[in-house]
Amino acid sequence: MTTILDPTDERVPVRRSLTKRPEAISGTVALLDISKPRGDVLLDQLEARLRERLPEVDVLRYSKPTFTKPAPEALKQELAKEADFVVEGLAD
């Protein structure tokens, strides 16, 4: 028999609502690499496509120090201040 342990404590599930999608992408897009292997490869490709298709959009790159922990508060504040959109790159 296999036992699967969930490290989160959601005995009472958190209710979240989806944010309304914007009509268009404008301003600044932040690409956040969470530091998993090959995440940068995914974000490199995404950045190239964004620059090709939306040249008026600014693209900034960020990375977490490690994928094993949540983003540091300072990084989250920087993203909130500098970016209109954030894409987090998850890969292996």
Coordinates of C-alpha atoms in Angstrom, one line a residue:
M1 CA 0.0 0.0 0.0
T2 CA 1.3 3.4 -1.0
T3 CA 0.7 6.5 1.2
I4 CA 0.9 9.9 -0.5
L5 CA 1.5 12.9 1.8
D6 CA 0.5 16.4 0.8
P7 CA 2.8 18.9 2.3
T8 CA 0.2 21.7 2.2
D9 CA -2.3 22.2 5.0
E10 CA -5.6 22.8 3.1
R11 CA -8.1 21.1 5.4
V12 CA -10.3 23.9 4.4
P13 CA -9.6 24.6 0.7
V14 CA -8.8 28.2 -0.1
R15 CA -11.3 29.8 -2.5
R16 CA -9.7 31.9 -5.2
S17 CA -11.3 33.9 -8.0
L18 CA -9.8 34.3 -11.4
T19 CA -8.6 37.8 -12.4
K20 CA -10.4 39.2 -15.4
R21 CA -8.2 38.8 -18.5
P22 CA -7.2 42.1 -20.1
E23 CA -8.2 42.9 -23.7
A24 CA -4.6 43.2 -24.8
I25 CA -1.0 42.8 -23.5
S26 CA 0.7 46.2 -23.0
G27 CA 3.3 47.7 -20.7
T28 CA 5.9 45.4 -19.1
V29 CA 5.9 41.6 -19.0
A30 CA 8.2 40.0 -16.4
L31 CA 9.5 36.5 -17.1
L32 CA 10.2 34.8 -13.8
D33 CA 12.6 31.8 -13.9
I34 CA 12.0 29.7 -10.7
S35 CA 15.5 28.1 -11.2
K36 CA 14.4 24.7 -12.2
P37 CA 16.4 23.0 -14.9
R38 CA 15.6 24.2 -18.4
G39 CA 13.2 26.8 -17.2
D40 CA 15.4 29.4 -18.8
V41 CA 15.1 27.6 -22.2
L42 CA 11.3 27.9 -22.0
L43 CA 11.5 31.6 -21.1
D44 CA 14.1 32.3 -23.8
Q45 CA 11.7 31.0 -26.4
L46 CA 8.8 32.9 -24.9
E47 CA 10.8 36.1 -24.7
A48 CA 11.7 35.7 -28.4
R49 CA 8.1 35.3 -29.4
L50 CA 6.9 38.2 -27.3
R51 CA 9.6 40.5 -28.8
E52 CA 8.6 39.3 -32.3
R53 CA 4.8 39.6 -31.9
L54 CA 4.6 42.5 -29.4
P55 CA 7.6 44.8 -30.0
E56 CA 5.9 47.6 -28.1
V57 CA 5.9 45.5 -24.9
D58 CA 8.9 45.7 -22.5
V59 CA 10.2 42.3 -21.4
L60 CA 12.2 42.0 -18.2
R61 CA 13.8 38.8 -16.8
Y62 CA 13.9 37.8 -13.1
S63 CA 14.8 34.6 -11.3
K64 CA 14.2 33.1 -7.9
P65 CA 17.3 32.0 -5.9
T66 CA 15.9 28.4 -5.6
F67 CA 12.8 26.6 -6.7
T68 CA 12.5 24.9 -3.3
K69 CA 11.2 27.9 -1.5
P70 CA 8.7 30.7 -2.3
A71 CA 10.0 33.8 -3.9
P72 CA 11.6 36.2 -1.4
E73 CA 9.3 39.1 -0.4
A74 CA 11.7 41.6 -2.0
L75 CA 11.4 39.9 -5.4
K76 CA 7.6 39.8 -5.2
Q77 CA 7.6 43.5 -4.3
E78 CA 9.9 44.3 -7.3
L79 CA 7.7 42.3 -9.7
A80 CA 4.5 44.1 -8.4
K81 CA 6.2 47.5 -8.8
E82 CA 7.8 46.9 -12.2
A83 CA 5.6 44.6 -14.2
D84 CA 2.1 44.7 -15.6
F85 CA 2.2 40.9 -16.3
V86 CA 4.2 38.1 -14.8
V87 CA 4.9 34.7 -16.5
E88 CA 6.5 32.1 -14.2
G89 CA 8.5 29.5 -16.0
L90 CA 8.2 26.0 -14.7
A91 CA 10.2 23.3 -16.4
D92 CA 12.4 20.2 -15.9

